[in-house]
Amino acid sequence: MRTIQLITDSMTDIPRSLAEKHHIQIVPLTIFFGAEAFLDGVDLTSKDFYHRLNESETLPSTSQVTPAAFQAAFEKALADGKQVLCINASSKASGTHQSALIAKETIGSADICVVDTMGLCMGAGLTVLETARRIESGATLEEAASFAASFAVNITHLFTVDTVKYLQKGGRINPGKAMMANILNIKPILTVRDGLVDPLDKVRGSKKVIHKMLELALQQQRDLTDKTIVIAHSNVSEKAAVFQQEAQEMLKPKEIILAEIGCTIGTHTGPGTLALFFHHGNIA
């Protein structure tokens, strides 16, 4: 059986330690602070990104992975005698997935499969991780791609932001609603539907938001004792630790992965974001 090279983009926010452990290659998007360009997670770490964000007078922007970047990654894997499975974050949020499809078509190899998770951050990353584990258990390229596609449609995304100004800048929240949220100290709880951010609930004040997110998780999936859940944060490790402890007590999951929200997703959510991801339903 030929080795499968698993490739993903940096919007999936796979922790570097897990990427290395499971031999997952991350192809980075580009972050712009004015005229300065940085490769997400390569030239700019999450810590450095949030420091720059706090210091910068201009808000950053992002640029998708190019077809050429994916083509180079695919061709290198094929030249090494490997098949390629590329699993990307939502095609609705970025043209990155389309770039991967263009690269596959350009190369024209049946040994390349490309999957759109329609997820964001570790909502997509959890699909990548579980697929890596399937590959390690002996799944073929076709079996792994099929698993990834079916697993991805049942990922719950729950997250809250410290400020809605970054979502407002990206056109992901109504300006009027953003103003009212700031005035009333309302913390939105958001999800991802059909590949895009969508409002789900809200609470007044930051102290209530973690408990509310855990309540929503239990409404979505009553029994999480056999599940891996992911808690992700953007530069608020102390709050993430509290979130992790309360999640352990309320949800009692099999495993909790703690992840940092990277530069690309952080551009649109800002610092202070907390997120919870898990697979709901049965795993085939």
Backbone as a ProteinNet text record, in pm:
[ID]
protein_1_A
[PRIMARY]
MRTIQLITDSMTDIPRSLAEKHHIQIVPLTIFFGAEAFLDGVDLTSKDFYHRLNESETLPSTSQVTPAAFQAAFEKALADGKQVLCINASSKASGTHQSALIAKETIGSADICVVDTMGLCMGAGLTVLETARRIESGATLEEAASFAASFAVNITHLFTVDTVKYLQKGGRINPGKAMMANILNIKPILTVRDGLVDPLDKVRGSKKVIHKMLELALQQQRDLTDKTIVIAHSNVSEKAAVFQQEAQEMLKPKEIILAEIGCTIGTHTGPGTLALFFHHGNIA
[TERTIARY]
84.9	0	88.2	58.8	138.1	106.5	207.9	191.7	106.2	22.2	-62.8	-7.8	17.7	57.4	-67.8	-95.2	-209.8	-166.2	-239.1	-206.8	-329.4	-307.5	-417.4	-369.3	-461.3	-423	-421.9	-361.9	-341.6	-469	-579.4	-706.4	-760.4	-710.3	-758.7	-697.5	-591.6	-532.2	-490.1	-442.9	-389	-267.3	-264	-143.5	-20.2	89	211.1	254.9	238.4	280.1	201.6	72.1	-10.6	19.8	46.8	83.3	211	307.7	433.1	412	334.7	310	243.7	149.2	70.4	115.5	229.6	288.7	191.8	129	36	111.5	105.8	171.6	73.2	115.4	29.7	79.7	-7.2	26	-33.9	48.8	1	-67.4	-167.7	-220.1	-124.4	-150.8	-64.4	-139.3	-69.7	-124.2	-55.8	-134.6	-79.2	-106	1.9	-10	39.5	-52.7	-12.6	58.2	179.1	255.4	339.5	343.5	421.7	341.7	405.5	339.5	408.6	327.5	379.4	304.6	377	313.1	261.4	134.3	66.9	137.3	188.1	251.2	393.9	442.6	580.3	664.6	626.7	695.7	636.8	518.5	445.9	374.4	414.8	348.2	220.6	134.8	11.4	42.2	141.3	177.5	222.1	309.3	357.9	245.4	154.9	43.1	-43	-81.4	-170	-98.4	33.2	109.8	105.8	128.4	121.5	-19	-118.6	-257.2	-288.5	-239.1	-263.2	-187.8	-72.1	12.2	-17.7	-78.7	-95.5	-212.8	-194.4	-303.1	-394.9	-343.8	-424.8	-456.5	-575.7	-615	-556.4	-517.7	-456.3	-558.9	-508.7	-592.6	-525.4	-596.5	-543.5	-554.9	-473.2	-476.6	-470.3	-551.4	-563.2	-432.5	-421.7	-312.1	-326.7	-217.6	-223.3	-224.6	-277.4	-268	-123.6	-30.8	110.4	166.5	125.3	174.3	124.2	-3.5	-56.7	9.1	27.8	87.9	227.3	304.9	439.1	433.4	339.1	325.8	281.2	184.2	133.5	243.4	312.3	414.4	530.1	564.9	671	630	505.9	458.2	454.3	404.9	398.3	538.9	632.3	769.8	833.6	785.3	834.7	762.7	677.5	606.6	482.5	428.1	310.7	185	70.9	-56.9	-86.8	-181.2	-209.2	-356.7	-381.3	-515.3	-507	-573	-572.9	-710.3	-712.9	-837.8	-831	-927.3	-921.2	-1036.2	-1012.3	-1119.2	-1219.7	-1327.7	-1444.6	-1415.8	-1467.2	-1456.1	-1542.4	-1640.3	-1724.6	-1652	-1551.8	-1481.1	-1353.5	-1302.3	-1176.3	-1168.9	-1088.9	-1065.5	-957.3	-908.7	-799.6	-835.4	-955.1	-995.4	-998.5	-1047.4	-1049.8	-907.9	-813.1	-673.4	-623	-662.6	-622.3	-681.9	-807.3	-871.8	-802.7	-763.8	-692.8	-558.5	-488.6	-359.9	-377.5	-480.8	-509.1	-537.3	-620	-654.8	-531.9	-446.2	-325.3	-233.3	-218.2	-131.1	-196.4	-328.6	-402.7	-373.5	-349.8	-319.5	-437	-463.7	-567.9	-523.7	-398.1	-344.9	-359.2	-443.5	-470.9	-621.5	-658.5	-798.1	-802.9	-905.6	-921.3	-1059.8	-1066	-1191.5	-1215.9	-1337.2	-1381.4	-1459.2	-1407.8	-1476.4	-1595.5	-1597.1	-1696.1	-1689.4	-1576.5	-1555.6	-1447.2	-1430.5	-1329.2	-1252.7	-1127.7	-1043	-1036.5	-1036.5	-1027.4	-1158	-1262.2	-1379.2	-1341.6	-1254.6	-1197.1	-1079	-1000.9	-882.2	-913.3	-1028.2	-1065.5	-1088.8	-1145	-1160.3	-1024.1	-930.8	-796.1	-731.4	-742.9	-680.5	-738.8	-871.8	-934	-906.2	-895	-859.9	-716.4	-627.3	-488.2	-484.7	-566.5	-572	-626.3	-721.1	-773	-664.5	-588.1	-479.6	-377.2	-346.1	-250.5	-302.3	-435.1	-494.8	-507.8	-462.5	-458.7	-558.7	-630	-727.7	-658.7	-723.8	-673.9	-705	-651.8	-678.9	-828.2	-895.9	-1039.6	-1117.6	-1078.7	-1147.7	-1126.8	-1004.8	-975.1	-1049.6	-1055.8	-1126.8	-1276	-1331.6	-1473.6	-1503.5	-1416.2	-1434.1	-1431.7	-1333.4	-1320.3	-1445.5	-1497.4	-1615.5	-1737.7	-1755.5	-1871.8	-1856	-1733.5	-1706.7	-1727.1	-1684.8	-1685.6	-1825.4	-1924.9	-2059.9	-2125.2	-2065.7	-2124	-2036.4	-1967.1	-1884.7	-1961.4	-1970.7	-2031.6	-1924.9	-1954.8	-1869.4	-1945.2	-1883.5	-1938.7	-1826.2	-1846.8	-1741.9	-1798.1	-1720.2	-1757.4	-1637.2	-1663.6	-1556	-1559.8	-1443.5	-1434.6	-1488.9	-1470	-1523.5	-1572.6	-1678.9	-1734.9	-1673.9	-1574.8	-1524.6	-1454	-1390	-1320.8	-1420.8	-1526.9	-1633	-1702.2	-1719.7	-1783	-1696.6	-1566.1	-1473.5	-1480.9	-1493.4	-1497.9	-1636.1	-1733	-1867.5	-1943.9	-1903.2	-1964.4	-2067.9	-2095.6	-2200.7	-2256	-2384.8	-2451.3	-2394.4	-2356.4	-2297.4	-2386.5	-2517	-2608.9	-2609.6	-2610.7	-2605.2	-2471.8	-2366.6	-2234.4	-2232	-2291.1	-2294.2	-2373.4	-2490	-2572.6	-2502.3	-2431.4	-2359.1	-2253.6	-2184.5	-2081.4	-2142.6	-2251.7	-2314.9	-2370.5	-2434.7	-2503.8	-2416.2	-2289	-2197.8	-2253.6	-2308.3	-2362.8	-2252.6	-2237.7	-2138.8	-2210.8	-2183	-2249.6	-2189.7	-2273.8	-2227.6	-2258.4	-2154.9	-2163.7	-2137.8	-2179.8	-2154.8	-2114.2	-2096.8	-2070.4	-2178	-2250.8	-2352.9	-2322.9	-2328.3	-2302.2	-2170.8	-2072	-1938.3	-1912	-2012.1	-1996.4	-2039.4	-1985.1	-2019.6	-2165.2	-2234.9	-2376.8	-2407.2	-2486.3	-2522.1	-2606	-2582.2	-2657.3	-2730.6	-2662.8	-2721.2	-2642.9	-2680	-2606.1	-2631.9	-2536	-2552.3	-2501.6	-2541.9	-2492.3	-2383.1	-2263.5	-2150.5	-2067.5	-1937.2	-1844.7	-1846.3	-1889.3	-1885	-1980.2	-2086.7	-2187.9	-2162.5	-2070.3	-2062.3	-2009	-1912.3	-1857.7	-1963.8	-2035.7	-2139.8	-2247.6	-2283.7	-2385.7	-2339.3	-2212.7	-2160.9	-2162.1	-2131.3	-2134.2	-2277.5	-2371.8	-2512.8	-2556.2	-2515	-2548.5	-2485.1	-2364.7	-2298.5	-2378.4	-2428.1	-2506.9	-2641.5	-2696.2	-2819	-2794.4	-2675.6	-2640.5	-2606.3	-2535.8	-2491	-2496.1	-2599.3	-2620.2	-2505.9	-2446.5	-2340.6	-2211	-2114.8	-1985.1	-1872.4	-1907.8	-1806.8	-1713.6	-1755.8	-1667.8	-1612.2	-1621.7	-1582	-1451.2	-1379.8	-1270.4	-1327.8	-1301.9	-1345.3	-1220.9	-1237.3	-1126.9	-1170.5	-1087.3	-1105.4	-993.9	-1032.2	-934.2	-951.1	-842.1	-847.1	-750.9	-776.1	-685.7	-626.2	-509.3	-429.2	-494.7	-575.2	-635.6	-622.5	-499.7	-473.9	-536.7	-544.3	-603.8	-753.8	-823.4	-966.2	-987	-896.9	-906.9	-890.1	-801.7	-781.4	-907.3	-973.6	-1101.2	-1206	-1212.1	-1304.8	-1279.4	-1152.8	-1116.5	-1161.6	-1141.3	-1181	-1332.8	-1406.1	-1552.1	-1606.1	-1540.5	-1581.6	-1560.2	-1449.1	-1422.6	-1530.4	-1570.2	-1670.2	-1809.8	-1848.2	-1984.3	-2001.4	-1901.9	-1916.2	-1853.1	-1752	-1680.4	-1636.2	-1566.3	-1527.2	-1413.2	-1392.8	-1282.7	-1148.5	-1143.3	-1017	-1047.1	-963.7	-972.1	-841.3	-849.3	-732.8	-740.6	-631.3	-625.5	-545.4	-602	-538.6	-541.8	-447.7	-446.1	-510.6	-589.1	-646.3	-537.6	-508.2	-394.8	-421.3	-322.5	-324.3	-441.4	-470.2	-574.6	-711.9	-750.5	-880.6	-881.8	-768.7	-759.9	-776.8	-742.9	-764.6	-912.2	-997.6	-1142.1	-1216.4	-1154.2	-1222.3	-1158.3	-1028.9	-960.2	-916.2	-842.3	-799.5	-917.7	-902	-1007.1	-1112.9	-1096.2	-1193.7	-1178.6	-1290.3	-1294.2	-1383.5	-1341.7	-1417.5	-1420.5	-1526	-1543.8	-1587.7	-1520.4	-1551.1	-1562.5	-1658.3	-1669.1	-1754.2	-1741.2	-1821.6	-1949	-2063.6	-2188.5	-2241.4	-2309.8	-2359.5	-2261.3	-2289.1	-2206	-2094.4	-1984	-1870.8	-1871.7	-1877.1	-1882.2	-1747.3
-120.4	0	125.1	219.3	341.6	434.2	506.2	602.9	719.8	771	885.9	1009.5	1113.8	1241.5	1324.4	1355.9	1438	1584.1	1665.5	1808.2	1889.7	2001.5	2091.5	2235.1	2329.7	2471.3	2525.6	2640.6	2693.2	2743.5	2754.4	2792.4	2684.7	2561.6	2453.7	2458.7	2538.8	2562.9	2436.3	2336.2	2216.7	2255.4	2220.5	2248.5	2184.4	2256.1	2207.6	2073	2052.7	1925.9	1809.5	1828.7	1722.8	1704.2	1814.3	1804	1721.7	1746.9	1671.8	1525.3	1500.8	1364.4	1280.2	1340	1265.7	1292.5	1358.3	1382.8	1457.3	1560.9	1644.7	1767.5	1791	1908.7	2024.6	2139.9	2258.7	2358.3	2394.6	2495	2628.7	2730.4	2852.7	2952.9	3021.2	3141.6	3256.6	3374.1	3490.2	3598	3656.3	3764.4	3894.6	3999.3	4130.6	4231	4294.7	4414.4	4529.5	4599.7	4700.6	4634.3	4678.2	4623.4	4502.2	4471.9	4358.5	4229	4127.7	3999.2	3891.8	3804.4	3696.9	3567.2	3456.9	3327	3282.3	3249.2	3211.2	3092.5	3115.8	3008.8	2979.2	3044.5	3023	3146	3260.6	3386.4	3458.2	3415	3485.4	3383.2	3375.5	3285.3	3350.7	3271.8	3326.7	3433.7	3406.4	3502.8	3634.9	3627.6	3749.7	3822	3743.4	3803	3887.8	3833	3907.7	4027.5	4017.6	4133.7	4243.3	4206.1	4303.1	4362.3	4277.9	4323.4	4431.1	4411.6	4509.9	4640.5	4630.4	4747.6	4821.4	4751.7	4808	4904.9	5011.6	5107.3	5059.1	4969.6	4916.2	4769.5	4728.9	4589.9	4504.9	4381.4	4296.1	4242	4186.5	4117.6	3985.1	3899.9	3767.7	3741.1	3649.1	3606.3	3454.2	3395.6	3250.1	3185.1	3054.8	2976	2975.2	2990.9	2992	2849.8	2832	2700.5	2652	2744.6	2707.5	2648.3	2703.6	2651.4	2509.1	2485.9	2350.1	2256.3	2304.9	2219.8	2174.7	2266.4	2230.4	2124.5	2139.1	2041.9	1905.5	1907.3	1781.2	1709.3	1784.4	1722.8	1666.9	1734.1	1683.1	1549.2	1540.5	1415.7	1303.2	1333	1231.5	1184.8	1279.6	1244.4	1154.8	1167	1083.2	947.7	922	795	786.1	901.9	905.4	944.8	902.6	958.1	1082.2	1163.8	1291.2	1301.1	1333.8	1369.5	1509.4	1604	1744.2	1777.7	1813.7	1846.6	1992.8	2071.6	2216.5	2271.7	2391.3	2466.5	2513.6	2571.4	2601.3	2676.9	2623.4	2690.7	2816.1	2829.5	2948.8	3067.9	3037.7	3143.5	3188.9	3107.7	3139.1	3067.3	3122	3055.2	2949.2	2921.1	2825.2	2685.5	2637.8	2504.9	2499.5	2605.4	2610.5	2605.4	2667.9	2661	2517.5	2441.1	2300.5	2219.7	2249.1	2179.6	2212.8	2338.5	2379.2	2305.6	2295.6	2225.2	2078.1	2016.7	1875.8	1858.8	1947.4	1938.7	1961.8	2053.6	2082.2	1961.1	1894.6	1776.8	1657.8	1642.9	1537.9	1397.4	1382.7	1250.7	1195.8	1066.4	999.3	972.7	999.9	977.5	1100.2	1194.8	1315.1	1322.8	1337.5	1363.5	1493.3	1574.3	1702.9	1707.4	1741.5	1741.4	1879.4	1928.5	2054.5	2022.8	2064.5	2034.8	2126.3	2242.6	2346.8	2391.3	2363.8	2403	2508.4	2562.6	2664.1	2631.6	2680.3	2659.8	2509.5	2472.9	2330.8	2255.7	2326.6	2255.9	2178.1	2237	2165.6	2079.9	2132.3	2061.9	1928.5	1918.8	1792	1684.3	1722.5	1627.9	1582	1675.3	1640.7	1542.6	1572.2	1487.7	1346.3	1335.6	1203.2	1125	1195.9	1128.5	1076.5	1153.4	1108.3	978.7	971.7	850.2	732.3	757.2	651.5	600.9	693.9	656.8	570.9	609.3	533	393	379.1	247.4	163.6	218.5	140.2	177.3	289.1	329.5	361.2	325.1	360.6	507.4	560.3	699.2	722.2	633.5	648	637	544.1	528.1	650.2	702.3	819.4	943.1	962.2	1077	1067.9	948	927.4	952.2	903.4	926.6	1075.9	1147	1290.7	1366.9	1334.9	1405.2	1380.4	1257.5	1225.7	1275.9	1272.3	1319.8	1470.6	1542.5	1688.8	1748.2	1681.1	1739.7	1737.7	1666.3	1656.1	1718.9	1825.8	1897	2017.9	2026.7	2142.6	2248.3	2371.2	2487.1	2577.4	2610.9	2709.3	2805.1	2934.5	3026.7	3163.5	3234.9	3369.7	3460.4	3586.9	3683.5	3790	3844.4	3947.2	4079.6	4104.2	4224.7	4186.4	4251.3	4218.1	4303.4	4388.9	4481.2	4407.6	4294	4220.8	4149.4	4096.5	4036.2	4143.1	4262.1	4372.1	4415.1	4423.1	4462.2	4364.4	4236.3	4134.3	4114.8	4199.1	4187.4	4067.2	4014.6	3893.1	3919.7	4048.8	4084.5	4220.5	4237.7	4362.7	4478.2	4591.7	4704	4753.7	4759	4802.4	4707.3	4577.9	4478.3	4485.2	4514	4525.2	4640.4	4754.3	4869.8	4839.7	4776.2	4743	4642.5	4546.7	4447.1	4515	4612.9	4683.7	4768.1	4835.1	4922.6	4842.5	4730.3	4651.1	4541.9	4535.6	4431.5	4292.2	4275.3	4146.5	4064.1	3941.6	3851.3	3752.8	3760.3	3669.2	3529.5	3430	3292.6	3256.5	3218.8	3198.7	3053.3	3016.6	2882.7	2894.2	2779.5	2777.3	2693.1	2753.1	2682.5	2701.3	2592.7	2598.4	2669.1	2647.8	2698.3	2841.3	2909.7	3050.3	3073	3178.3	3214.2	3258.5	3210.6	3241.5	3261	3363.9	3382.3	3265	3226.3	3117	3161.3	3235.3	3277.6	3398.1	3448.1	3559.5	3562.1	3619.3	3641.6	3780.9	3834.1	3965	3943.4	3989.9	3976.6	3853.3	3868	3760.1	3644.7	3668.5	3562.4	3447.5	3474.5	3372.1	3293.1	3340.2	3288.2	3145.2	3110.3	2974.6	2872.3	2900	2806	2790.2	2900.2	2893.3	2809.8	2823.5	2743.8	2594.6	2561.5	2421.2	2367.4	2450.9	2410.8	2383.1	2468.8	2449.5	2321.8	2291.7	2168.3	2045.9	2047.6	1935.1	1923.8	2036.2	2031.9	1966.8	1992	1936.9	1788.5	1749.9	1611.3	1578.1	1504.2	1478.7	1401.4	1309.6	1225.1	1249.4	1309	1338.8	1256.3	1154.5	1078.8	998.4	970.1	896.7	987.4	1119.8	1215.6	1287.1	1323.1	1419	1557.6	1649.4	1787.5	1876.2	1989.1	2085.3	2218.7	2273.6	2410.4	2494.5	2600.1	2687	2829.4	2902.8	3039.8	3127.9	3258.3	3353.5	3444.3	3401.6	3481.2	3503.1	3406.8	3414.2	3276.8	3236.3	3101.5	3077.9	3180.5	3162.4	3132.7	3205.5	3179.4	3041.3	3003.7	2872.6	2761.5	2783.2	2683.3	2667.8	2778.7	2773.2	2700.1	2732.7	2668.3	2517.3	2479.6	2338	2265.2	2328.5	2266.1	2249.6	2353.6	2344.9	2245.8	2238.1	2141.2	1998.6	1975.6	1843	1804.4	1898.6	1871	1850.7	1932.9	1926.4	1823.1	1813.1	1727.7	1589.7	1581.2	1455.8	1384.4	1453.6	1393.6	1293.5	1215.2	1118.8	1190.8	1302.6	1373.8	1520.5	1607.5	1750.6	1794.5	1851.7	1909.6	2060.8	2120.9	2266	2321.6	2417.4	2471.7	2623.9	2683.2	2827.7	2863.6	2968.6	3018.1	3096.6	3054.8	3110.3	3245.9	3288.6	3424.4	3448.1	3351	3373.1	3386.9	3290.2	3298.5	3416.9	3440.4	3551.7	3687.2	3699	3823.6	3860.7	3760.1	3783.8	3778.9	3718.8	3709.9	3797.4	3827.4	3911.8	3837.1	3906.1	3844.1	3823.6	3729.8	3705.6	3607.4	3545	3448.3	3314.9	3253.4	3118.5	3032.4	2908.2	2822	2678.8	2609	2468.3	2393.4	2280.8	2201	2053.6	1984.3	1840	1779.2	1647.7	1574.1	1526.4	1555.6	1506.9	1390.7	1301.2	1184.1	1069.4	963.5	844.1	854.1	786.5	781.5	647.7	653.2	530.1	459.7
0	0	0	-89.2	-97.1	20.1	63.6	171.2	123	211.9	180.1	250.1	172.8	231.3	255.3	381.3	417	418.8	343.6	330.1	368	435.2	468.9	459.4	472.4	471.3	613.8	632.6	768.2	834	761.2	823.8	916	904.6	990.9	1129.7	1147	1279.2	1353.8	1280.1	1344	1428.6	1556.8	1636.3	1572.8	1573.4	1508.4	1564.2	1694.3	1753.9	1696.3	1672.6	1614.4	1466.7	1397.1	1255.2	1239	1324.4	1317.6	1355.6	1459.2	1505	1397.5	1325.2	1226.7	1082.7	1066.1	933.3	841	896.5	820.6	770.7	640.9	583.7	577.8	629	632.1	527.4	433.2	332.4	379.3	399.3	464.7	372	426.4	363.6	393.9	335.5	355	433.5	530	611.8	572.5	554.6	519.2	630.7	677.7	760.5	673.9	611.4	515.5	398.4	368.9	256	296.5	427.4	474.9	462.8	404.9	385.2	468.4	531	614.7	583.7	581.6	567.4	704	710.7	834.7	900.5	1023.6	1098.7	1058.5	953.2	906.2	938.2	879.7	907.7	1029	1069.4	1174.7	1262.7	1389.9	1483.6	1535.2	1597.8	1654.7	1758.8	1844.7	1949.2	1888.3	1787.7	1722	1648.2	1589.5	1516.4	1608.9	1724.3	1813.9	1875	1894.3	1940	1833.7	1708.4	1599.2	1588.3	1604.3	1591.9	1695.3	1817.4	1923.3	1898.5	1832.6	1811.8	1681.6	1585.7	1451.7	1443.6	1368.7	1345.6	1233.1	1149.5	1039.2	1065.7	1032.6	1050.8	938.3	969.1	867.1	768.6	659.6	561.8	527.4	456.5	423	273	226.3	86.6	81	-5.2	-15.9	-61.2	-36	-91.2	-243.6	-314.8	-461.1	-518.1	-638.5	-703.3	-715.5	-741.2	-756.5	-627.7	-513.2	-385.3	-361.5	-390.9	-377.5	-479	-601.3	-704.5	-662.2	-605.5	-559.8	-450.7	-357.3	-248.1	-301.2	-393.6	-450.4	-530.2	-614	-699.1	-616.8	-508.5	-420.9	-359.3	-312	-252.6	-356	-475.5	-581.3	-620.2	-627.8	-662.4	-556.4	-433	-323.9	-318.1	-419.6	-425.9	-339.6	-301.1	-214.1	-291.6	-239.8	-284.3	-201	-245.8	-179.5	-141.9	-14.9	30.3	88.4	22	65.2	123.3	250.3	320.2	361.2	312.6	331.7	415	468.4	533.9	428.5	475.6	393.1	263.4	154.4	24.7	19.2	111.3	113.2	176.8	259.2	331.9	262.3	169.6	103.7	-29.8	-121.4	-248.1	-240.9	-120.9	-103.2	-153.8	-122.5	-169	-321.7	-384.2	-530.7	-587	-518.5	-561.8	-560.9	-458.5	-451	-565.8	-600.1	-712	-844.6	-860.8	-983	-992	-879.3	-877.2	-912.3	-859	-890.2	-1039.3	-1094.3	-1236.2	-1324.8	-1284.9	-1361.9	-1367	-1254.3	-1248.5	-1318.1	-1299.2	-1368.4	-1319.6	-1188.8	-1132.4	-1053.5	-1071.9	-995.1	-852.1	-822.5	-688	-599	-640.6	-560.7	-534.8	-407.9	-370.7	-290.7	-316.7	-248.4	-185	-54.8	20.6	80.9	67.1	126.2	254.3	369.4	495.5	520.6	457.5	486	632.1	694.8	833.4	843.9	964.6	989.9	1117.7	1122.9	1238.3	1270	1396.8	1430.6	1406.6	1361	1310.7	1186.4	1103.9	989.9	1034.2	1128.1	1174.6	1239.3	1306.7	1369.1	1263.4	1150.1	1038.7	987.7	974.9	930.2	1027.3	1156.5	1258.4	1258.8	1257.5	1261.6	1133.5	1021.8	896.8	901.9	962	979.8	1059.3	1161.9	1243.4	1163.2	1074.7	986.9	891.7	837.9	746.7	820.3	942.6	1023.2	1057	1053.5	1079.8	952.6	838.4	715.8	608.8	624.1	522.6	390.5	280	147.1	119.3	9.8	-27.6	-43.6	-114.7	-138.5	-7.3	79	207.7	296.3	298.5	381.4	332.3	199.9	143.9	172.1	159.5	188	335.5	423.3	566.7	597.6	542	569	526.7	409.2	357.8	446.1	493	575.7	718.8	771	907.6	917.3	814.5	818.1	829	774	773.1	911.1	1005.8	1139.7	1247.8	1212.3	1309.6	1363.4	1494.8	1559.9	1586	1546.8	1575.2	1673.2	1785.6	1877.9	1915.8	1895.6	1936.1	1970.6	2049.2	2087.8	2069.7	2043.1	2022	2130.8	2162.4	2265.3	2215.4	2085.6	2020.6	1881.7	1837.3	1705.7	1594.2	1626.7	1524	1409.6	1439.4	1333.6	1242.3	1301.2	1219.9	1136	1194.6	1121.8	1003.9	1026.2	919.3	802.7	833.9	729.5	670.4	712	658.8	710.2	827.1	879	987.3	1013.3	1107.6	1067.6	1085	1050.3	1133.2	1071.3	1146	1259.6	1235.8	1340.6	1458.7	1431	1537.4	1610.7	1538.6	1600.3	1699.9	1662.3	1751	1877.6	1863.2	1978.6	2068.8	2009.7	2088.4	2175	2120.5	2196.5	2307.9	2277.8	2376.8	2493.8	2465.3	2567.9	2628.9	2589.2	2637.8	2608.6	2489.9	2448.8	2381.7	2427.7	2369.5	2276.8	2148.6	2056.1	2065.7	2046.5	2029.6	1885	1813.9	1669.8	1634.9	1516.5	1466.2	1318.8	1254.2	1110.2	1044.2	951.5	874.5	726.1	652.7	508.5	477.9	564.1	537.4	577.8	636.7	674	818.9	879.6	1016.7	1023.5	1129	1143.1	1292.3	1330	1470.5	1522.6	1647	1708.1	1833.7	1919.9	2047	2096.9	2214.5	2273.7	2423.2	2495.4	2639.2	2671.2	2784.6	2827	2931.1	2897.5	2988.6	2960.7	2975.5	2940.1	3039.6	3163.8	3264.8	3233.3	3159.5	3132.7	3004.8	2922.3	2786.8	2780.9	2865.7	2862.8	2900.9	3009	3052.5	2946.1	2880.6	2776.6	2658.2	2620.3	2510	2543.6	2667.3	2709	2712.7	2753.5	2748.2	2604.6	2513.3	2372.1	2317.4	2364.5	2321.4	2365.2	2487.5	2537.4	2466.1	2424.6	2345.7	2210.1	2154.8	2024.2	2033.2	2139.4	2155.3	2304.1	2344.8	2487.4	2552	2476.8	2531.6	2456.1	2524.7	2463.5	2525	2601.8	2675.5	2585.1	2462.6	2370.7	2260.7	2282.4	2179.2	2212.8	2108.1	2118.9	2095.8	2186.3	2165.6	2156.9	2091.1	2077.5	2136.2	2221.4	2270.1	2209.4	2140.7	2075.2	2126.6	2125.2	2175.8	2098.2	2104.3	2041	2148.2	2197	2289.1	2425.4	2469.8	2603.9	2669.6	2695.2	2746.9	2883.2	2968.6	3101	3090.3	3003.9	2983.2	2920.4	2829.7	2766.3	2869.2	2968.4	3074	3159.1	3188	3261.3	3178	3049.9	2957.3	2954.6	2948.4	2944.5	3071.2	3186.2	3313.1	3321.4	3283	3289	3185.7	3069.8	2967.7	3017.5	3086.4	3141.2	3241.7	3325.4	3429.2	3370.6	3273.1	3219.6	3109	3020.3	2902.3	2920.1	3006.5	3032.5	2903.6	2815.7	2688.4	2704.3	2601.4	2599.8	2597.1	2523.6	2502.3	2476.2	2533	2502.9	2440.9	2322.2	2256	2271.9	2316.2	2330.3	2213	2142	2020.9	2023.1	1951.8	1933.9	1800.6	1799.2	1674.7	1602.2	1480.7	1407.9	1344.8	1266.3	1211.5	1115.5	1028.7	927.5	991.5	1074.4	1141.5	1237.8	1305.3	1399.5	1334.7	1207	1133.9	1132.4	1127.9	1115.4	1249	1353.1	1483.2	1589.2	1573.5	1669.8	1794.4	1883.9	2009.2	2103.2	2196	2295.5	2252.3	2137.3	2088.6	2160.9	2194.2	2250.9	2163.1	2138.8	2048.3	2099.3	2063.3	2098.7	1973.4	1946	1828.1	1868.3	1807	1827.9	1717.7	1704.6	1607	1675.3	1613.1	1669.1	1583.3	1644.9	1574.8	1582.5	1506.7	1508.1	1405.3	1431.6	1339.5	1268	1135.2	1057.5	1058.6
[MASK]
++++++++++++++++++++++++++++++++++++++++++++++++++++++++++++++++++++++++++++++++++++++++++++++++++++++++++++++++++++++++++++++++++++++++++++++++++++++++++++++++++++++++++++++++++++++++++++++++++++++++++++++++++++++++++++++++++++++++++++++++++++++++++++++++++++++++++++++++++++++++++++

